[in-house]
XYZ file of C-alpha atoms in Angstrom:
728
model
C -6.611 -16.601 50.702
C -5.805 -20.129 51.809
C -6.112 -21.232 55.403
C -2.745 -20.989 57.105
C -1.263 -21.885 60.459
C 1.750 -20.156 61.862
C 4.025 -20.303 64.863
C 3.722 -16.629 65.624
C 1.695 -15.178 68.494
C -1.227 -12.928 67.759
C -3.626 -11.258 70.078
C -7.053 -12.780 70.574
C -8.114 -10.923 73.681
C -9.062 -7.335 74.294
C -8.028 -7.443 77.934
C -5.025 -5.290 78.912
C -3.336 -7.864 81.110
C -0.458 -5.654 82.129
C -2.661 -4.404 84.939
C -3.391 -7.877 86.217
C 0.021 -8.220 87.765
C 1.842 -4.890 87.651
C 5.520 -5.021 86.798
C 7.707 -2.642 88.704
C 10.628 -1.729 86.483
C 14.309 -2.520 86.465
C 14.817 -1.705 90.097
C 12.430 -4.438 91.154
C 13.828 -7.363 93.065
C 13.124 -11.072 93.102
C 10.411 -11.859 95.570
C 10.118 -15.404 96.861
C 7.410 -15.964 99.425
C 7.960 -18.961 101.644
C 5.380 -20.083 104.156
C 6.447 -20.137 107.767
C 4.663 -20.711 111.025
C 3.520 -17.543 112.732
C 1.616 -17.529 115.985
C -0.739 -14.599 116.513
C -2.191 -13.424 119.771
C -5.796 -12.341 119.956
C -4.808 -8.743 119.316
C -3.128 -9.789 116.070
C -6.015 -11.914 114.933
C -8.125 -11.135 111.909
C -11.183 -11.391 114.155
C -11.551 -8.861 116.922
C -14.312 -10.844 118.615
C -12.271 -13.897 119.580
C -11.385 -14.823 123.118
C -8.322 -12.951 124.372
C -6.470 -16.133 125.356
C -6.699 -17.747 121.896
C -3.316 -18.117 120.246
C -3.688 -18.623 116.522
C -1.331 -20.107 114.021
C -0.797 -18.574 110.615
C 0.583 -20.388 107.586
C 1.637 -17.114 105.952
C 0.058 -18.195 102.696
C 1.140 -16.266 99.641
C -1.538 -13.732 98.682
C -3.754 -14.162 95.680
C -1.999 -12.763 92.614
C -5.110 -12.221 90.511
C -6.920 -8.995 89.825
C -10.498 -10.213 89.630
C -11.664 -7.086 87.816
C -9.406 -8.035 84.925
C -10.546 -11.653 85.030
C -14.136 -10.443 84.749
C -13.236 -8.609 81.538
C -11.981 -11.717 79.730
C -13.184 -12.090 76.139
C -12.259 -14.281 73.198
C -12.995 -14.077 69.490
C -13.124 -17.866 69.311
C -16.695 -17.925 70.563
C -17.783 -16.574 67.180
C -19.599 -18.804 64.690
C -16.945 -18.415 61.996
C -14.551 -20.620 63.969
C -17.198 -23.179 64.843
C -18.064 -23.523 61.162
C -14.451 -24.128 60.219
C -14.089 -26.637 63.051
C -17.142 -28.485 61.764
C -15.535 -28.811 58.325
C -12.323 -30.140 59.840
C -14.246 -32.622 61.996
C -15.888 -34.036 58.883
C -12.464 -34.526 57.286
C -11.074 -36.297 60.336
C -14.219 -38.416 60.689
C -13.720 -39.688 57.149
C -10.185 -40.726 58.046
C -11.484 -42.770 60.971
C -14.123 -44.615 58.973
C -11.819 -45.278 56.012
C -10.753 -48.939 56.231
C -8.212 -48.748 53.427
C -5.465 -47.311 55.617
C -4.926 -50.538 57.578
C -5.031 -51.170 61.314
C -1.499 -49.898 61.964
C -2.329 -46.458 60.600
C -5.679 -46.565 62.372
C -3.927 -47.145 65.705
C -1.710 -44.123 65.183
C -4.632 -41.973 64.069
C -6.685 -42.839 67.152
C -3.675 -42.221 69.378
C -3.067 -38.814 67.812
C -6.717 -37.789 68.099
C -6.794 -38.773 71.764
C -3.525 -37.084 72.665
C -4.454 -33.912 70.797
C -7.578 -33.531 72.918
C -10.232 -33.861 70.220
C -11.365 -37.440 70.836
C -14.602 -36.234 72.449
C -15.828 -35.328 68.959
C -15.394 -38.897 67.680
C -16.443 -41.243 70.483
C -18.516 -43.572 68.309
C -15.993 -43.625 65.452
C -13.099 -44.378 67.817
C -15.048 -47.144 69.528
C -15.848 -48.693 66.149
C -12.247 -48.356 64.961
C -10.807 -49.992 68.072
C -13.397 -52.754 67.919
C -12.250 -53.458 64.372
C -8.653 -53.651 65.565
C -9.626 -55.918 68.459
C -11.551 -58.505 66.435
C -8.782 -58.790 63.816
C -6.311 -60.403 66.210
C -4.747 -62.441 63.424
C -3.175 -59.209 62.177
C -1.308 -58.790 65.463
C 1.160 -61.564 64.668
C 3.426 -59.353 62.593
C 3.375 -56.374 64.927
C 6.678 -54.826 65.914
C 7.211 -53.701 69.512
C 6.007 -50.158 68.870
C 2.742 -51.223 67.220
C 2.044 -54.027 69.687
C 2.548 -51.756 72.687
C 0.493 -48.941 71.186
C -2.336 -51.323 70.366
C -2.287 -52.837 73.848
C -2.440 -49.393 75.483
C -5.287 -48.142 73.299
C -7.386 -51.267 73.743
C -6.921 -51.668 77.477
C -7.484 -47.981 78.097
C -10.803 -48.281 76.237
C -11.958 -51.265 78.286
C -11.207 -54.122 75.877
C -10.193 -57.442 77.418
C -6.604 -57.701 76.249
C -3.944 -59.630 78.166
C -0.165 -59.073 78.117
C 0.438 -62.650 76.975
C -1.707 -62.064 73.880
C 0.560 -59.266 72.752
C 4.020 -59.502 74.275
C 4.992 -63.180 74.523
C 6.775 -63.052 71.169
C 9.138 -60.404 72.547
C 10.417 -62.684 75.335
C 13.514 -64.868 75.265
C 13.742 -68.493 76.368
C 13.971 -67.383 80.012
C 10.754 -65.411 79.826
C 12.497 -62.032 79.934
C 12.328 -59.285 77.349
C 14.868 -59.792 74.573
C 17.946 -57.609 74.907
C 17.899 -56.822 71.185
C 14.771 -54.746 71.770
C 16.885 -52.003 73.313
C 17.913 -50.865 69.834
C 14.289 -49.936 69.095
C 13.920 -46.773 71.181
C 10.558 -45.905 69.645
C 9.282 -49.355 70.568
C 10.777 -49.174 74.065
C 9.021 -45.848 74.626
C 5.718 -47.315 73.440
C 6.117 -50.291 75.789
C 6.995 -47.953 78.657
C 3.711 -46.080 78.207
C 1.763 -49.337 77.957
C 3.328 -50.725 81.144
C 1.527 -48.130 83.264
C -1.807 -49.747 82.432
C -0.804 -52.902 84.273
C -3.083 -54.639 86.759
C -2.333 -56.437 89.995
C -0.483 -59.753 89.549
C 0.661 -58.850 86.034
C 4.347 -59.417 86.677
C 5.289 -58.847 83.050
C 4.000 -55.273 83.187
C 6.205 -54.557 86.199
C 9.177 -56.088 84.416
C 8.435 -54.031 81.311
C 8.233 -50.852 83.374
C 11.633 -51.489 84.962
C 13.238 -52.615 81.695
C 12.014 -49.678 79.632
C 12.732 -47.054 82.288
C 16.364 -48.115 82.486
C 16.945 -48.152 78.745
C 15.136 -44.873 78.120
C 17.357 -43.181 80.692
C 20.387 -44.693 78.975
C 19.169 -43.366 75.641
C 19.047 -39.802 76.935
C 22.756 -39.955 77.742
C 23.686 -40.171 74.063
C 20.634 -39.626 71.888
C 20.758 -38.696 68.219
C 17.174 -37.545 67.619
C 16.134 -34.327 69.409
C 12.427 -34.970 68.825
C 12.572 -38.529 70.128
C 14.649 -37.375 73.086
C 12.011 -34.765 73.886
C 9.347 -37.462 73.884
C 11.458 -39.728 76.093
C 12.222 -37.003 78.614
C 8.549 -36.048 78.759
C 7.523 -39.657 79.364
C 10.115 -40.263 82.071
C 9.016 -37.126 83.875
C 5.487 -38.519 84.042
C 3.935 -41.313 81.959
C 1.072 -40.533 79.609
C -1.412 -42.553 81.670
C -0.738 -40.318 84.679
C -1.054 -36.996 82.842
C -4.006 -34.638 82.615
C -5.451 -34.925 79.135
C -5.897 -31.230 78.398
C -2.335 -30.268 79.291
C -1.029 -33.243 77.370
C -2.986 -32.009 74.366
C -1.291 -28.626 74.530
C 2.162 -30.248 74.679
C 1.389 -32.807 71.994
C 0.178 -30.203 69.493
C 3.764 -28.988 69.208
C 5.159 -32.515 69.045
C 2.665 -33.659 66.425
C 3.437 -30.668 64.243
C 7.109 -31.699 64.209
C 6.293 -35.329 63.342
C 6.729 -35.174 59.592
C 6.321 -38.927 59.029
C 2.747 -39.347 60.222
C 1.370 -35.836 60.755
C -2.027 -35.295 59.110
C -2.680 -31.571 58.473
C -6.446 -31.788 58.997
C -5.949 -33.420 62.394
C -3.425 -30.795 63.452
C -5.591 -27.934 62.204
C -8.596 -29.267 64.090
C -6.558 -29.686 67.277
C -5.358 -26.090 67.160
C -8.705 -24.578 66.325
C -10.595 -26.736 68.806
C -8.123 -25.827 71.531
C -8.951 -22.157 71.074
C -12.699 -22.642 70.749
C -12.790 -24.691 73.934
C -10.519 -22.186 75.599
C -13.082 -19.457 74.892
C -15.668 -21.590 76.689
C -13.354 -21.956 79.673
C -12.818 -18.213 79.776
C -16.554 -17.576 79.936
C -16.814 -20.085 82.776
C -13.999 -18.403 84.679
C -15.846 -15.097 84.410
C -19.032 -16.618 85.864
C -17.120 -18.325 88.646
C -15.194 -15.164 89.514
C -18.392 -13.130 89.669
C -19.743 -15.606 92.231
C -16.608 -15.312 94.347
C -16.546 -11.519 94.227
C -20.235 -11.387 95.143
C -19.661 -13.832 98.018
C -17.115 -11.329 99.334
C -15.326 -13.353 102.003
C -12.282 -11.112 101.622
C -14.326 -7.928 101.916
C -16.644 -8.397 104.861
C -17.992 -5.217 106.439
C -17.815 -5.245 110.209
C -14.948 -7.747 110.225
C -11.259 -7.307 109.804
C -9.830 -8.754 106.629
C -10.106 -12.535 106.621
C -6.636 -13.274 105.324
C -6.057 -16.552 107.139
C -7.250 -18.723 104.244
C -5.986 -19.304 100.719
C -7.793 -17.372 98.014
C -7.106 -19.767 95.133
C -10.199 -19.531 92.966
C -8.577 -20.033 89.567
C -6.462 -22.889 90.870
C -9.684 -24.560 91.945
C -11.095 -24.085 88.493
C -7.964 -25.891 87.286
C -8.930 -28.831 89.483
C -12.427 -29.036 88.034
C -11.053 -28.660 84.519
C -8.649 -31.517 85.164
C -11.476 -33.794 86.252
C -13.804 -33.196 83.303
C -12.682 -30.996 80.432
C -15.359 -31.701 77.827
C -16.933 -28.347 76.897
C -20.558 -29.239 77.580
C -19.922 -29.781 81.300
C -19.476 -26.127 82.133
C -21.882 -26.132 85.047
C -19.898 -28.959 86.594
C -16.616 -27.054 86.364
C -18.060 -23.855 87.815
C -19.867 -25.563 90.693
C -16.985 -27.890 91.497
C -14.614 -24.910 91.643
C -16.983 -23.379 94.199
C -16.920 -26.615 96.169
C -13.139 -26.932 96.133
C -12.661 -23.293 97.178
C -14.994 -24.019 100.086
C -12.998 -27.150 100.911
C -9.825 -25.074 101.042
C -11.490 -22.477 103.269
C -12.582 -25.120 105.780
C -9.251 -26.923 105.537
C -7.419 -23.734 106.535
C -9.781 -23.175 109.461
C -9.325 -26.704 110.793
C -5.649 -27.076 109.926
C -4.301 -23.719 111.022
C -6.556 -20.984 112.305
C -9.323 -22.344 114.505
C -8.958 -23.320 118.146
C -10.061 -26.813 119.116
C -13.097 -25.422 120.945
C -14.138 -23.405 117.883
C -13.651 -26.388 115.583
C -15.929 -28.520 117.718
C -18.588 -25.790 117.562
C -18.256 -25.545 113.793
C -18.566 -29.320 113.361
C -21.755 -29.317 115.427
C -23.104 -26.468 113.304
C -22.452 -28.473 110.125
C -24.298 -31.386 111.711
C -27.309 -29.130 112.246
C -27.071 -27.759 108.663
C -29.353 -24.888 109.556
C -28.856 -21.146 109.383
C -29.871 -20.791 113.039
C -26.661 -22.595 114.035
C -24.703 -19.495 113.044
C -25.488 -17.982 116.448
C -23.239 -20.545 118.137
C -20.144 -19.521 116.166
C -17.558 -16.743 116.467
C -17.917 -14.005 113.818
C -15.232 -15.235 111.411
C -16.814 -18.684 111.419
C -20.295 -17.270 110.909
C -19.511 -15.914 107.458
C -17.697 -19.132 106.517
C -20.616 -21.241 107.705
C -23.169 -19.162 105.827
C -20.964 -19.288 102.743
C -20.918 -23.090 103.021
C -24.709 -23.289 103.301
C -25.428 -20.736 100.596
C -23.065 -22.311 98.086
C -24.508 -25.778 98.611
C -28.095 -24.556 98.662
C -27.595 -22.849 95.307
C -26.253 -26.085 93.811
C -29.106 -28.062 95.380
C -31.657 -25.594 94.009
C -30.368 -25.896 90.437
C -30.345 -29.688 90.735
C -33.893 -29.743 92.096
C -35.045 -27.433 89.325
C -33.409 -29.489 86.562
C -33.978 -33.034 87.831
C -36.583 -32.890 90.570
C -34.172 -34.472 93.048
C -33.350 -32.963 96.452
C -29.644 -33.556 97.070
C -29.519 -31.542 100.315
C -29.305 -34.651 102.560
C -26.441 -35.961 100.446
C -24.611 -32.637 100.633
C -24.991 -32.515 104.395
C -23.713 -36.074 104.691
C -20.561 -35.549 102.643
C -19.656 -32.235 104.294
C -20.315 -33.527 107.797
C -18.119 -36.566 107.196
C -15.323 -34.327 105.954
C -15.606 -31.897 108.873
C -15.698 -34.704 111.437
C -12.471 -36.094 110.037
C -10.947 -32.605 109.886
C -11.687 -32.498 113.610
C -9.971 -35.854 114.133
C -6.830 -34.475 112.492
C -7.028 -31.346 114.647
C -7.208 -33.466 117.797
C -4.154 -35.391 116.594
C -2.347 -32.072 116.352
C -3.313 -30.825 119.802
C -2.601 -34.234 121.349
C 0.693 -34.531 119.407
C -0.440 -37.938 118.179
C 1.311 -39.624 115.265
C -1.014 -42.259 113.761
C 0.047 -45.340 111.863
C 0.000 -45.030 108.109
C -3.169 -47.120 107.905
C -4.918 -45.060 110.591
C -3.831 -41.854 108.897
C -4.941 -42.835 105.394
C -8.448 -43.812 106.497
C -8.931 -40.226 107.607
C -6.711 -38.365 105.162
C -8.162 -39.787 101.939
C -11.388 -38.022 102.950
C -9.872 -34.777 104.243
C -7.958 -34.315 101.001
C -11.393 -33.556 99.540
C -11.411 -36.165 96.785
C -14.557 -38.084 97.873
C -16.473 -34.814 98.160
C -15.379 -33.785 94.666
C -16.110 -37.193 93.135
C -19.569 -37.507 94.668
C -20.403 -34.074 93.286
C -18.953 -35.156 89.944
C -21.750 -37.696 89.696
C -24.414 -35.243 90.885
C -23.362 -32.476 88.509
C -22.881 -34.540 85.337
C -25.393 -37.368 85.278
C -28.486 -36.969 83.142
C -30.728 -38.722 85.663
C -29.784 -38.897 89.344
C -31.078 -42.005 91.111
C -31.047 -42.995 94.768
C -29.310 -46.257 93.914
C -26.448 -44.504 92.146
C -26.165 -41.881 94.872
C -25.897 -44.644 97.462
C -23.288 -46.314 95.265
C -20.984 -43.298 94.957
C -21.419 -42.401 98.637
C -20.243 -45.902 99.577
C -16.905 -45.073 97.919
C -16.523 -48.148 95.702
C -13.037 -49.172 94.665
C -12.826 -46.699 91.793
C -13.546 -43.729 94.067
C -11.763 -45.040 97.168
C -8.520 -45.995 95.453
C -8.471 -42.772 93.450
C -8.944 -40.766 96.649
C -6.152 -42.774 98.267
C -3.840 -41.899 95.382
C -4.818 -38.236 95.470
C -3.788 -38.095 99.117
C -0.456 -39.822 98.435
C 0.353 -37.398 95.626
C -0.616 -34.454 97.833
C 1.587 -35.635 100.685
C 4.595 -36.320 98.492
C 4.455 -32.751 97.234
C 3.432 -30.840 100.360
C 4.681 -32.770 103.388
C 7.910 -30.811 103.842
C 6.201 -27.403 103.874
C 3.336 -28.521 106.072
C 5.633 -30.108 108.640
C 7.833 -26.993 108.596
C 4.882 -24.876 109.647
C 3.906 -27.327 112.377
C 1.020 -29.232 110.814
C 0.098 -32.834 111.484
C 2.431 -35.580 110.246
C 1.648 -36.675 106.701
C 1.887 -40.119 105.127
C 5.677 -39.914 104.890
C 6.157 -38.980 108.545
C 3.582 -41.533 109.703
C 5.472 -44.317 107.955
C 8.830 -43.028 109.227
C 7.494 -43.121 112.790
C 5.778 -46.483 112.379
C 8.612 -48.332 110.608
C 11.555 -46.462 112.103
C 13.018 -45.573 108.710
C 14.535 -42.505 107.073
C 12.569 -40.001 105.021
C 14.163 -41.320 101.836
C 13.011 -44.871 102.576
C 9.559 -43.615 103.532
C 9.250 -41.723 100.247
C 10.234 -44.858 98.364
C 7.484 -46.754 100.174
C 4.882 -44.097 99.348
C 5.966 -44.195 95.706
C 5.613 -47.979 95.774
C 2.066 -47.590 97.117
C 1.406 -45.098 94.341
C 2.210 -47.677 91.672
C 0.251 -50.415 93.443
C -2.881 -48.330 93.887
C -2.747 -47.232 90.263
C -3.061 -50.923 89.387
C -6.227 -51.061 91.489
C -7.581 -47.990 89.708
C -6.723 -49.506 86.315
C -8.758 -52.570 87.214
C -11.673 -50.527 88.527
C -11.705 -48.393 85.377
C -12.623 -51.362 83.177
C -15.019 -52.976 85.674
C -18.804 -52.538 85.269
C -20.428 -49.690 87.213
C -24.003 -48.493 87.701
C -22.749 -44.992 86.878
C -21.399 -43.905 83.507
C -19.053 -41.357 81.952
C -17.950 -38.793 82.873
C -18.574 -39.787 86.497
C -16.391 -42.863 85.894
C -13.551 -40.910 84.293
C -13.439 -38.249 87.016
C -11.839 -40.569 89.639
C -8.691 -41.443 87.635
C -8.595 -37.847 86.434
C -8.460 -36.539 89.992
C -5.335 -38.647 90.458
C -3.837 -37.264 87.261
C -4.628 -33.748 88.384
C -2.962 -34.470 91.720
C 0.198 -35.570 89.925
C 0.088 -32.359 87.927
C -0.379 -30.134 90.963
C 2.063 -31.798 93.332
C 4.761 -33.373 91.174
C 7.313 -30.661 91.922
C 5.871 -29.237 95.111
C 2.633 -27.617 96.166
C 1.212 -26.131 92.998
C -2.037 -25.457 94.826
C -0.498 -23.071 97.321
C 2.281 -21.998 94.949
C 4.529 -20.500 97.590
C 7.237 -19.803 95.006
C 5.908 -16.429 93.942
C 8.748 -14.792 92.016
C 8.784 -11.385 90.452
C 11.761 -10.975 88.176
C 12.081 -7.779 86.193
C 15.630 -6.947 87.159
C 18.108 -6.965 84.309
C 20.673 -8.710 86.469
C 18.264 -11.585 87.017
C 16.826 -11.740 83.524
C 18.173 -15.236 82.975
C 16.580 -16.582 86.143
C 12.930 -16.238 85.380
C 11.977 -19.820 86.127
C 11.451 -21.558 89.416
C 13.946 -24.249 90.277
C 12.963 -26.581 93.106
C 15.944 -27.357 95.338
C 15.764 -31.131 94.966
C 15.136 -31.878 91.301
C 16.825 -28.937 89.627
C 14.045 -28.893 87.066
C 11.696 -25.980 86.429
C 8.560 -26.058 88.517
C 5.394 -27.036 86.660
C 3.865 -23.609 87.030
C 6.894 -21.689 85.754
C 5.746 -18.366 87.043
C 2.452 -18.751 85.295
C 0.671 -17.308 88.290
C 2.565 -14.055 88.005
C 2.333 -13.826 84.319
C 5.655 -14.360 82.634
C 7.952 -17.029 81.323
C 11.498 -18.264 81.284
C 13.702 -18.679 78.201
C 14.399 -22.356 79.044
C 17.282 -22.422 76.572
C 16.214 -24.387 73.487
C 13.525 -26.422 75.181
C 9.803 -25.972 75.583
C 8.399 -26.414 79.053
C 5.407 -28.529 79.866
C 2.407 -26.191 79.701
C 0.367 -25.585 82.781
C -3.174 -25.082 83.807
C -3.002 -21.604 82.511
C -2.087 -22.737 79.040
C -5.502 -24.328 78.917
C -7.567 -21.495 80.293
C -5.932 -18.152 79.714
C -3.832 -18.210 76.566
C -2.710 -20.625 73.926
C 0.560 -21.000 72.133
C -0.841 -23.581 69.811
C -3.530 -21.274 68.632
C -5.235 -20.956 65.353
C -4.167 -17.809 63.548
C -7.107 -15.468 63.803
C -5.958 -12.904 61.254
C -5.090 -15.422 58.557
C -8.412 -17.174 58.779
C -10.580 -14.155 59.476
C -9.270 -12.165 56.542
C -9.375 -15.062 54.116
C -13.012 -15.714 54.896
C -14.118 -12.098 54.855
C -12.649 -11.279 51.437
C -10.425 -8.683 53.015
C -7.069 -7.763 51.535
C -4.291 -9.039 53.750
C -2.432 -6.232 55.470
C 1.244 -6.612 54.819
C 2.708 -3.467 56.280
C 3.898 -3.619 59.847
C 2.498 -0.237 60.755
C -0.958 -1.148 59.448
C -0.818 -4.451 61.260
C 0.182 -2.733 64.453
C -2.762 -0.374 64.069
C -5.040 -3.383 63.763
C -3.598 -4.906 66.908
C -3.871 -1.615 68.727
C -7.546 -1.563 67.825
C -7.919 -4.698 69.904
C -6.871 -2.639 72.898
C -3.704 -4.501 73.710
C -1.243 -2.084 75.201
C 2.033 -2.520 73.387
C 4.061 -1.389 76.343
C 7.097 -3.635 76.516
C 9.175 -3.736 79.640
C 12.451 -5.109 78.362
C 14.295 -6.854 81.132
C 17.296 -7.944 79.141
C 20.320 -5.828 79.978
C 20.999 -5.558 76.240
C 17.474 -4.400 75.490
C 18.643 -1.246 73.788
C 20.264 -3.383 71.101
C 17.023 -5.091 70.137
C 15.879 -3.646 66.790
C 12.800 -1.507 67.128
C 10.871 -3.434 64.495
C 11.193 -6.570 66.586
C 8.912 -4.938 69.086
C 5.999 -4.685 66.670
C 3.753 -7.124 64.921
C 5.294 -8.830 61.945
C 2.883 -10.235 59.351
C 2.716 -14.034 59.611
C 3.783 -14.581 56.020
C 7.177 -13.031 56.648
C 8.153 -15.858 58.966
C 9.311 -13.486 61.696
C 8.205 -13.766 65.323
C 4.782 -12.260 65.472
C 3.210 -9.801 67.604
C 4.373 -8.792 70.636
C 6.871 -10.994 72.110
C 5.290 -11.381 75.500
C 4.026 -7.833 75.741
C 1.215 -9.030 77.954
C 3.649 -10.299 80.531
C 5.923 -7.355 80.396
C 8.969 -8.277 78.393
C 10.322 -9.209 75.023
C 11.126 -12.777 74.105
C 14.551 -13.854 72.782
C 14.727 -13.162 69.067
C 16.376 -16.422 68.107
C 15.201 -19.948 67.412
C 14.392 -20.805 70.998
C 10.918 -21.880 71.967
C 9.393 -19.625 74.546
C 7.393 -21.044 77.382
C 3.689 -20.192 77.277
C 2.172 -19.205 80.557
C -1.085 -18.501 82.172
C -1.357 -15.437 80.066
C -0.961 -17.581 77.006
C -4.153 -19.216 77.981
C -6.267 -16.165 78.355
C -4.434 -13.657 76.256
C -3.108 -14.583 72.829
C -2.676 -17.225 70.212
C -0.135 -18.399 67.700
């Protein structure tokens, strides 16, 4: 039987996810948890041993929505050799396309772009470098480029570190006044390509700023009366966030669907590889999540005997794995992702102690204990801090031990240095709060770019990924060179743009927006415009630093811009890290309101209920996939049954009942909670698996998340469960 790919979901996990977030039934109501400031007396505290006069703040963080027992049971068939063998065959086919010179440079540009956007470029680093070098040295062929090709070529070359200047590529598109020709507006595909290229501009490149303004205006105009749905989808996606600012793995998930619709230049082998690789890599991520979760459960900070429940901090383990995945997604860096998730969870724990829960006296004691970096310092701390302090030491000591064992380098002094610096600046922010001090924007950013945690994460990115740690390189990354400093600056700006309103509402320190409002005497709207301006300017600095020489190499050099991209992803529509919009919608009356709508933008939030395990219809549009699309379930998946049966000489099962029996053998509970008020009218056979060849929607129409998807031509929105639970 021939290899086939389908757009129908089929189970690839044996985990019964219905228990991970229990649905209540039709009487359930919409729950929306909003953080508010709550002050607790000592008797209300989570620690019975605190001083009776301590008044504690509480951020009322939404509780963790994960059942870690179910996470620990994650499995995927895509770890099996049969899929790796097929992927190897597809890689050979794609490799031949890259080394084939007969296609011409224009086609080569598009092929490289597709491979990069589909998330499989890590397989072809040498071939892509050779292909782009061939394009670069044949500059005489650039003369006949149209706007689309010229812009694409510029973006690919500059993003790969080639010395290419705007004048070399774009001068021919200017009029006698030096402005972009107005006739270019008819070429929407070219305008979109130029728009994406403009975000790779450097400081003092005025043309790139002009191109960004010009293309943004005309792309918005195009959306008012477009004629091509696919092109409009691309334009809307780009205007929401440019490609250069997006996390590569999420972009790959979105682009798989787009590429499949692109009939003009879609290459089946490339698409097949992208789908299969997505699932194989996803299986690796799932195994990493299991290891990371086991560490967190064993650490047991939420289940400490002798202490009341420590519920003052955010338990966001999987969100922290999302951060590490956003920084470096290449499969072989699994240890990095697991250890960095541990580090970022620890950062969040300390952040919540310093920001909200601890008294100033306690925070000073904790900072001194970190300076000692010795288990004996635990005696100076109150009980709730003792377990946090020991957790900090134990987590870092375990990482230091593995590093010493593998490389013979003791990184303990470096760990102490980075954590002490962060805690000292946490303490500065706490003193600002108690003194009601509003710093200038400059004063604030010097502190806040460290307390956001980015330098800590980036320094560990070098430690956890480099093949040979050296003192010189450690000194280099600890000095926060431009690449790390400017990326950390941007991460803080993105954080503040998304979280400032909530944090101020609960009484936290002023953020960048409020600092500038106070300093310049301007409105919040003007302050936000200024922060957005700084965002664009600092991206130019990062663009320059990305192509500059460094004593460190990839992936330590790609992690800094990636932390900015991940910050955009997390905070674009609010605080995706804290995710205070926790909705549970199983009520028939609210069945059409399953997505989160932020009050200001009116657009669905980036997480789209992924944390609670279900999706919104979204009319006829597909939402941008989230973190969870990458880790828990895939909607772009390779069809397991089609491939497995064809390669095992097994007769294809065509009867629905037989197919359902097969699915049932995988232990998925086909218990559908139909939330649509017309659920009784849905034909019974639509609630079972339909063989892929029939062209009907396949298995189980969101059975994992508790309800049935619309049985029309709409595209459903994959969620977190998509990532761990099933494939198309």
